[in-house]
GROMACS .gro file of C-alpha atoms in nm:
model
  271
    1UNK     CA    1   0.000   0.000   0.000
    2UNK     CA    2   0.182   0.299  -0.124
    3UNK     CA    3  -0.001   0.668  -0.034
    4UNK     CA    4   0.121   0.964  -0.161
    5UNK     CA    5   0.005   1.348  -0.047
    6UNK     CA    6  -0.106   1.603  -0.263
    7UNK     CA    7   0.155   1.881  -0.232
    8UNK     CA    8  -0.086   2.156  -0.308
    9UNK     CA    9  -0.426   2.056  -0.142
   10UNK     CA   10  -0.269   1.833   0.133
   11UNK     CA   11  -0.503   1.523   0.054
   12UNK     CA   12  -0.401   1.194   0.076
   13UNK     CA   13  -0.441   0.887  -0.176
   14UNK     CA   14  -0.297   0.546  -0.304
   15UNK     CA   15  -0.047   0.606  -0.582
   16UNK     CA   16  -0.162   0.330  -0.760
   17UNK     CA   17  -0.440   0.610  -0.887
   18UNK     CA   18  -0.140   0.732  -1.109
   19UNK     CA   19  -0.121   0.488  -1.323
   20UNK     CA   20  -0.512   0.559  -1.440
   21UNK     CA   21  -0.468   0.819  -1.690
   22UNK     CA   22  -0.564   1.172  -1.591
   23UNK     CA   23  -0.726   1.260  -1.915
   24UNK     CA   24  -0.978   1.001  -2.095
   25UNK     CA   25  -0.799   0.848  -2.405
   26UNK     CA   26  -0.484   1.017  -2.331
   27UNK     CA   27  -0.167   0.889  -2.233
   28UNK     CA   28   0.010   0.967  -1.871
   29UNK     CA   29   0.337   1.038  -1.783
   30UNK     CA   30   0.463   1.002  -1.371
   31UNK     CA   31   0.771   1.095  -1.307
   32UNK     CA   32   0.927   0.995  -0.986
   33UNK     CA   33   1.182   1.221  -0.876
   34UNK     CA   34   1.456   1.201  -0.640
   35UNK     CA   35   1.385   1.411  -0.316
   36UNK     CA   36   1.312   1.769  -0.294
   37UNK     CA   37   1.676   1.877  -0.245
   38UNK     CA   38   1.837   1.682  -0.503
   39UNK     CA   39   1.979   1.767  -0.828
   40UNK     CA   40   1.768   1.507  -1.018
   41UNK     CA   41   1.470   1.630  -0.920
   42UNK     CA   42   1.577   2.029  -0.947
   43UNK     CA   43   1.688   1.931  -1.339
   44UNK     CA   44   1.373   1.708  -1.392
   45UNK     CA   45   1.103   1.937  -1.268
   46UNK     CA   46   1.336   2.181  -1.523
   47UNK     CA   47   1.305   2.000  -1.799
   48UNK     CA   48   0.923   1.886  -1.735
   49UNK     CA   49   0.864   2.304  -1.685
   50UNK     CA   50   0.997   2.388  -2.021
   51UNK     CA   51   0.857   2.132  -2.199
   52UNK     CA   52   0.538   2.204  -2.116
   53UNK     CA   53   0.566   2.544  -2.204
   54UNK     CA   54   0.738   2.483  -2.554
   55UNK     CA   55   0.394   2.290  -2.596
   56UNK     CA   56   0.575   1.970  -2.613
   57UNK     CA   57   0.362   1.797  -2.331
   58UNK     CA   58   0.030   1.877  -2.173
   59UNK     CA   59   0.020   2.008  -1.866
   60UNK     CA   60  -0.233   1.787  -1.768
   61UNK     CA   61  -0.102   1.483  -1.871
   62UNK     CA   62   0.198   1.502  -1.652
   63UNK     CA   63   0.247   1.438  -1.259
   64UNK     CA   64   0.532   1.497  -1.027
   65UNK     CA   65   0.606   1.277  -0.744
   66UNK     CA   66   0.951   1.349  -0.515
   67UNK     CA   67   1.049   1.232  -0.159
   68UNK     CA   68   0.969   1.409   0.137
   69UNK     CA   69   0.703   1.584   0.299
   70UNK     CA   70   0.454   1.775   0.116
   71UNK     CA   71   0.579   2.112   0.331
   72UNK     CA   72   0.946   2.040   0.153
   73UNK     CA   73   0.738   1.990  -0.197
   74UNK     CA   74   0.542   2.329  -0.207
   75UNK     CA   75   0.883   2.505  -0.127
   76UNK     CA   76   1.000   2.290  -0.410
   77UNK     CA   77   0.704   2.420  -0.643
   78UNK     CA   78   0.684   2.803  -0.550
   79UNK     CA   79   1.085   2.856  -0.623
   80UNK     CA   80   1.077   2.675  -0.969
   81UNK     CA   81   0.744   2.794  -1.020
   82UNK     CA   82   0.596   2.468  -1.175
   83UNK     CA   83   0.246   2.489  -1.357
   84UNK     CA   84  -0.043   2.478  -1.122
   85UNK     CA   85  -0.167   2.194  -1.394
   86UNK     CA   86   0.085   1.992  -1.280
   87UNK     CA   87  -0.053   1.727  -0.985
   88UNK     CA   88   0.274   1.700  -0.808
   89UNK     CA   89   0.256   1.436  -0.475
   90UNK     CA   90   0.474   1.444  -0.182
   91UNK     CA   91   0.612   1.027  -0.100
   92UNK     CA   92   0.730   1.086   0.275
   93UNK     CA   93   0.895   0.760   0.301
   94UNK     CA   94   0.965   0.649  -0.009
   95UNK     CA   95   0.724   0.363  -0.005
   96UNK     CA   96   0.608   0.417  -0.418
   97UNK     CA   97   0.985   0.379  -0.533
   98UNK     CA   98   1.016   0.039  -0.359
   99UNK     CA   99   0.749  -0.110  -0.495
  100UNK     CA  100   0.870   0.071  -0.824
  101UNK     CA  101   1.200  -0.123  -0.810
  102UNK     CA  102   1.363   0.197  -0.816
  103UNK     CA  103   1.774   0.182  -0.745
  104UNK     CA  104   1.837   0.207  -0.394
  105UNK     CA  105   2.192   0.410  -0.463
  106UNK     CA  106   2.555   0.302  -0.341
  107UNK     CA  107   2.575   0.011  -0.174
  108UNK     CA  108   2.242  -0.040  -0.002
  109UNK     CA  109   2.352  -0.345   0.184
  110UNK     CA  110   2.533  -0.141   0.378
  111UNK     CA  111   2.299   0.083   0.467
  112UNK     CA  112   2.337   0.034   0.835
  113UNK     CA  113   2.698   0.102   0.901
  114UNK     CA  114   2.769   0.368   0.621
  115UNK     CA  115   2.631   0.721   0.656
  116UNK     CA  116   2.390   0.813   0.357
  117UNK     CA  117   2.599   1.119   0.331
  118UNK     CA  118   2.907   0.911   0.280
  119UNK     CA  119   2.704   0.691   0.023
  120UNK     CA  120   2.595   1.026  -0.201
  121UNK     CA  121   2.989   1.070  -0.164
  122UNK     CA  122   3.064   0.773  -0.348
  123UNK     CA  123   2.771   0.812  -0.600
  124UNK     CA  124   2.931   1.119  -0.715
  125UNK     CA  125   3.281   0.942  -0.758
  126UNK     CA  126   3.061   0.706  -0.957
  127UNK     CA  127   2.990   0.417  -0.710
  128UNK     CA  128   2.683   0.283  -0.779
  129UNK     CA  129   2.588   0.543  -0.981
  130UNK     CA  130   2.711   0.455  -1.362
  131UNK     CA  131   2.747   0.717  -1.582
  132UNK     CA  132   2.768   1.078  -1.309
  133UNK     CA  133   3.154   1.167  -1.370
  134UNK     CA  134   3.083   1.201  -1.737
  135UNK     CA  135   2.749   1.341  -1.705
  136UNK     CA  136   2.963   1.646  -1.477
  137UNK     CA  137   3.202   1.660  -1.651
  138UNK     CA  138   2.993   1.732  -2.002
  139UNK     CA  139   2.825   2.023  -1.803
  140UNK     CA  140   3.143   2.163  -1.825
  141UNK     CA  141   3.286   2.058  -2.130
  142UNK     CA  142   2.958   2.051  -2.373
  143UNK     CA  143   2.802   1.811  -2.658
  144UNK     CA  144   2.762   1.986  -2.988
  145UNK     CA  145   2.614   1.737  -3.123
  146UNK     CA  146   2.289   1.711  -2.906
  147UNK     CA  147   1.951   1.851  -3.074
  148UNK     CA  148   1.825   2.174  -2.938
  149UNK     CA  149   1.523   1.919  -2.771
  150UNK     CA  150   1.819   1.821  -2.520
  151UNK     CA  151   1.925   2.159  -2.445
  152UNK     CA  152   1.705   2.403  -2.491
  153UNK     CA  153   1.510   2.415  -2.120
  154UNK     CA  154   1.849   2.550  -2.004
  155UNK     CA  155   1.812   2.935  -2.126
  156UNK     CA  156   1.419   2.916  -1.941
  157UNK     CA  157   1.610   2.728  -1.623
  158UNK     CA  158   1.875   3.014  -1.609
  159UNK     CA  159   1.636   3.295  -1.649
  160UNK     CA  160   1.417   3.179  -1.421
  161UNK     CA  161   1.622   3.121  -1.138
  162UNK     CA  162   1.822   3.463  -1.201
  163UNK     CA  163   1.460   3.579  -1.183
  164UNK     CA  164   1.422   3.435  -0.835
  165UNK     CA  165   1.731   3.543  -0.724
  166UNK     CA  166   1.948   3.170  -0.760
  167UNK     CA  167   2.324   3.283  -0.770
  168UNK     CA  168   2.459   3.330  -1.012
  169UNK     CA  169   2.272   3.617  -1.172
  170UNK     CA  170   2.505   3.747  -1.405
  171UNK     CA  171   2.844   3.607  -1.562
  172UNK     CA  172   3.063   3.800  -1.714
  173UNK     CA  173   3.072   3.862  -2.098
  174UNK     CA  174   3.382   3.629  -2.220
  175UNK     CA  175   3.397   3.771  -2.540
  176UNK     CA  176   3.335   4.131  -2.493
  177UNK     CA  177   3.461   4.416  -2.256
  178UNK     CA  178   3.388   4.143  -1.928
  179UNK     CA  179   3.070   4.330  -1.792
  180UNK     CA  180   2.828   4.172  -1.624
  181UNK     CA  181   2.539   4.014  -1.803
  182UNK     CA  182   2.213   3.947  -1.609
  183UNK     CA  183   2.124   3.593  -1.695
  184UNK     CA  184   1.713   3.707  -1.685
  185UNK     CA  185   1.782   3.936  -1.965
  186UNK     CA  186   2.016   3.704  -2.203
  187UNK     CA  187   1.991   3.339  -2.038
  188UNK     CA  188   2.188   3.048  -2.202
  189UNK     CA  189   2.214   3.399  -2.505
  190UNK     CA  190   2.551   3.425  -2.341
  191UNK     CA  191   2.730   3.188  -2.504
  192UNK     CA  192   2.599   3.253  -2.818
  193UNK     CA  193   2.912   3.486  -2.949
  194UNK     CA  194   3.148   3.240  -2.816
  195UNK     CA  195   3.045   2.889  -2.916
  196UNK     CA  196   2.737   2.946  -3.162
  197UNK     CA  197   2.382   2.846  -3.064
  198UNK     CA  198   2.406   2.439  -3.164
  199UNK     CA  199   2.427   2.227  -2.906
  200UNK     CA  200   2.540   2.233  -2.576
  201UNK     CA  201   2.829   2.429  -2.559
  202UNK     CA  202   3.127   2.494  -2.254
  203UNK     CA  203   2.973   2.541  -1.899
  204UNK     CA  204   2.621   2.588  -2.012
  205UNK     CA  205   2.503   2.316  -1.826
  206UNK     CA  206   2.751   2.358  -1.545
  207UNK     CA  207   2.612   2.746  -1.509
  208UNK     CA  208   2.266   2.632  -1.444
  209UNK     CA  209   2.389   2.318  -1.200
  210UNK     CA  210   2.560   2.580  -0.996
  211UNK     CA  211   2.266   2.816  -0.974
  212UNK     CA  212   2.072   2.514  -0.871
  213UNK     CA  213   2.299   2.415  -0.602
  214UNK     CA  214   2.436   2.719  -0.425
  215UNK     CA  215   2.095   2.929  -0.489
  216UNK     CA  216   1.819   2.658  -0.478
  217UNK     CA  217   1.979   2.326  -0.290
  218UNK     CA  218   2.214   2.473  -0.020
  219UNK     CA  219   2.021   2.739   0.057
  220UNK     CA  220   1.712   2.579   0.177
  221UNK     CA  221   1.826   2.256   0.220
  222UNK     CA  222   1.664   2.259   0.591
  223UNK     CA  223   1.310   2.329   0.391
  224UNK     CA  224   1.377   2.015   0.084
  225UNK     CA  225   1.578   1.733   0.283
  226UNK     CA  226   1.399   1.454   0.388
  227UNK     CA  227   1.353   1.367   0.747
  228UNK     CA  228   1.499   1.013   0.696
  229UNK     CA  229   1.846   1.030   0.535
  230UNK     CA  230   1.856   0.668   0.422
  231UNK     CA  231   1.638   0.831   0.121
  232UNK     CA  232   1.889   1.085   0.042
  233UNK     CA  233   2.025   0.814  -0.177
  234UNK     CA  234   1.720   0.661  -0.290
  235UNK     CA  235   1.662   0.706  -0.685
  236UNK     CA  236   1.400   0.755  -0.870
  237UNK     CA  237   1.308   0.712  -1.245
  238UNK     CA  238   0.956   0.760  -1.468
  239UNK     CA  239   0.605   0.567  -1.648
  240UNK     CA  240   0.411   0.646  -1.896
  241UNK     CA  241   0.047   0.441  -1.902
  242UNK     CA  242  -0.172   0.445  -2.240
  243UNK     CA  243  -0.548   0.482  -2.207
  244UNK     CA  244  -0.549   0.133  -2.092
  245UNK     CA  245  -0.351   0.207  -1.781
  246UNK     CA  246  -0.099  -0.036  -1.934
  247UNK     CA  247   0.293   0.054  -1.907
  248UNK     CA  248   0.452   0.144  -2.221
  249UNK     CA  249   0.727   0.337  -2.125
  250UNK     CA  250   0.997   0.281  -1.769
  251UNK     CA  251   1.277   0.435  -1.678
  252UNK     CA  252   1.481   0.335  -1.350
  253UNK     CA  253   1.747   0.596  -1.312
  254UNK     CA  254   2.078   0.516  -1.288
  255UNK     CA  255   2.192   0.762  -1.033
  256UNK     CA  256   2.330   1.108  -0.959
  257UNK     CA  257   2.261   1.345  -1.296
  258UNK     CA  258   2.149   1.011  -1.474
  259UNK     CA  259   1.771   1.032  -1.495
  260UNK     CA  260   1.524   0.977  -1.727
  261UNK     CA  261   1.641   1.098  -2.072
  262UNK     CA  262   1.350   1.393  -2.124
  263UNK     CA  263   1.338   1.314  -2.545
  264UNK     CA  264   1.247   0.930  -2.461
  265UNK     CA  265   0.992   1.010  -2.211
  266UNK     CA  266   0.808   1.282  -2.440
  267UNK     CA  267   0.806   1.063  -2.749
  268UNK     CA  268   0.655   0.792  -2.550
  269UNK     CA  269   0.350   1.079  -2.368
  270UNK     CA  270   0.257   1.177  -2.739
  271UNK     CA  271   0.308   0.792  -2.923
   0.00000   0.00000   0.00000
């Protein structure tokens, strides 16, 4: 029996009512994110956010569930400023990923003599968590050969958390007279001069990761951590149902900055 809270109305229900779809004839997409302080979910909820306002997705085809208390989950929602269309739940303890099969993180079986914090440590050296030092290192380095699909939510991520006040606000202007450029006004823009607008180009991805970590994550990490820190480790991943509440798409993320590819998970809400 998994039950899952409403973030914005409080109320309570089984999750399994997410795998009815919310709109008659329509296909659903859930996707399960990490908890509230965690880059997954931060770069998720991103990339759910833009797609929905590029028209990609329908709002209301689309729910949001992360771990942790539905208090931590409306702070979540009012500083990315996620559509009210959205239903986005609040899993306290994590009970909807176990059932999911969702990866437990680095070396669960020794969850009772290793600190979780010690355990995130290792995930982001890449222990049991495939895939994370290439994944950071491409925010810095870039991929010009991924399709503007990929990249794109970036330039609304930046300008919206310059907006609400994330550092960094501004970088400087690399290949012009270094003054300050307010990332609300030119976003991901900045790097146009320098490395052309294909792709993602040299600490593009890395800006926004760092706005999301000092501004959003450390900042109000008291506000988005969960109250048990076994699930600070706990992954998540994603399912999209058909009209006949059948599963046609799954995704069990890998780990730290490896989460459901957005592309794969949009092709499969509008198959």
């Amino acid at each position: 029996k998994c039950e899952i809270t409403h973030v914005r109305s409080d109320k309570q229900s089984l999750a399994s009512q997410l795998l009815q779809p919310r709109i008659p004839g329509k296909r659903s997409a859930v996707f399960f994110l990490t908890h509230w302080g965690d880059f997954n979910s931060w770069e998720v909820a991103q990339k759910v956010r833009s797609a929905i306002k590029a028209g990609r997705i329908d709002a209301t085809n689309v729910s949001l569930v992360g771990i942790g208390s539905a208090e931590s989950g409306r702070r979540f929602v009012e500083m990315l400023e996620l559509p009210a269309d959205v239903q986005i739940y609040a899993d306290r303890e994590g009970s909807c990923y176990s059932c999911l099969k969702f990866s437990r993180g680095a070396l669960p079986q020794y969850a009772e003599s290793l600190s979780p914090y010690f355990r995130v440590f290792l995930m982001l050296l890449g222990v049991g968590s495939p895939g994370t030092i290439r994944t950071v290192l491409g925010g810095y380095i870039g991929d010009r050969s991924l399709p503007n699909t990929a990249t794109s939510w970036i330039d609304e991520a930046l300008r919206q958390g310059a907006a609400k006040g994330r550092w960094p606000i501004s970088v400087p202007d690399l290949m012009g007279d270094w003054k300050m450029l307010n990332l609300v006004e030119v976003g991901s823009g900045v790097w146009d001069e320098g490395f052309g607008k294909e792709g993602l180009r040299p600490f593009e991805l890395a800006t926004i990761r760092l706005q999301n970590m000092v501004g959003g994550i450390i900042a109000n990490w008291s506000d988005l951590a969960p109250e048990n820190d076994e699930l600070l480790v706990q992954q998540g991943g994603a399912v999209v149902v058909n009209p006949e509440s059948e599963i046609v798409y799954y995704y069990r993320d890998k780990g730290i900055l490896t989460y459901v590819p957005m592309d794969d998970a949009v092709e499969a809400l509008r198959s």
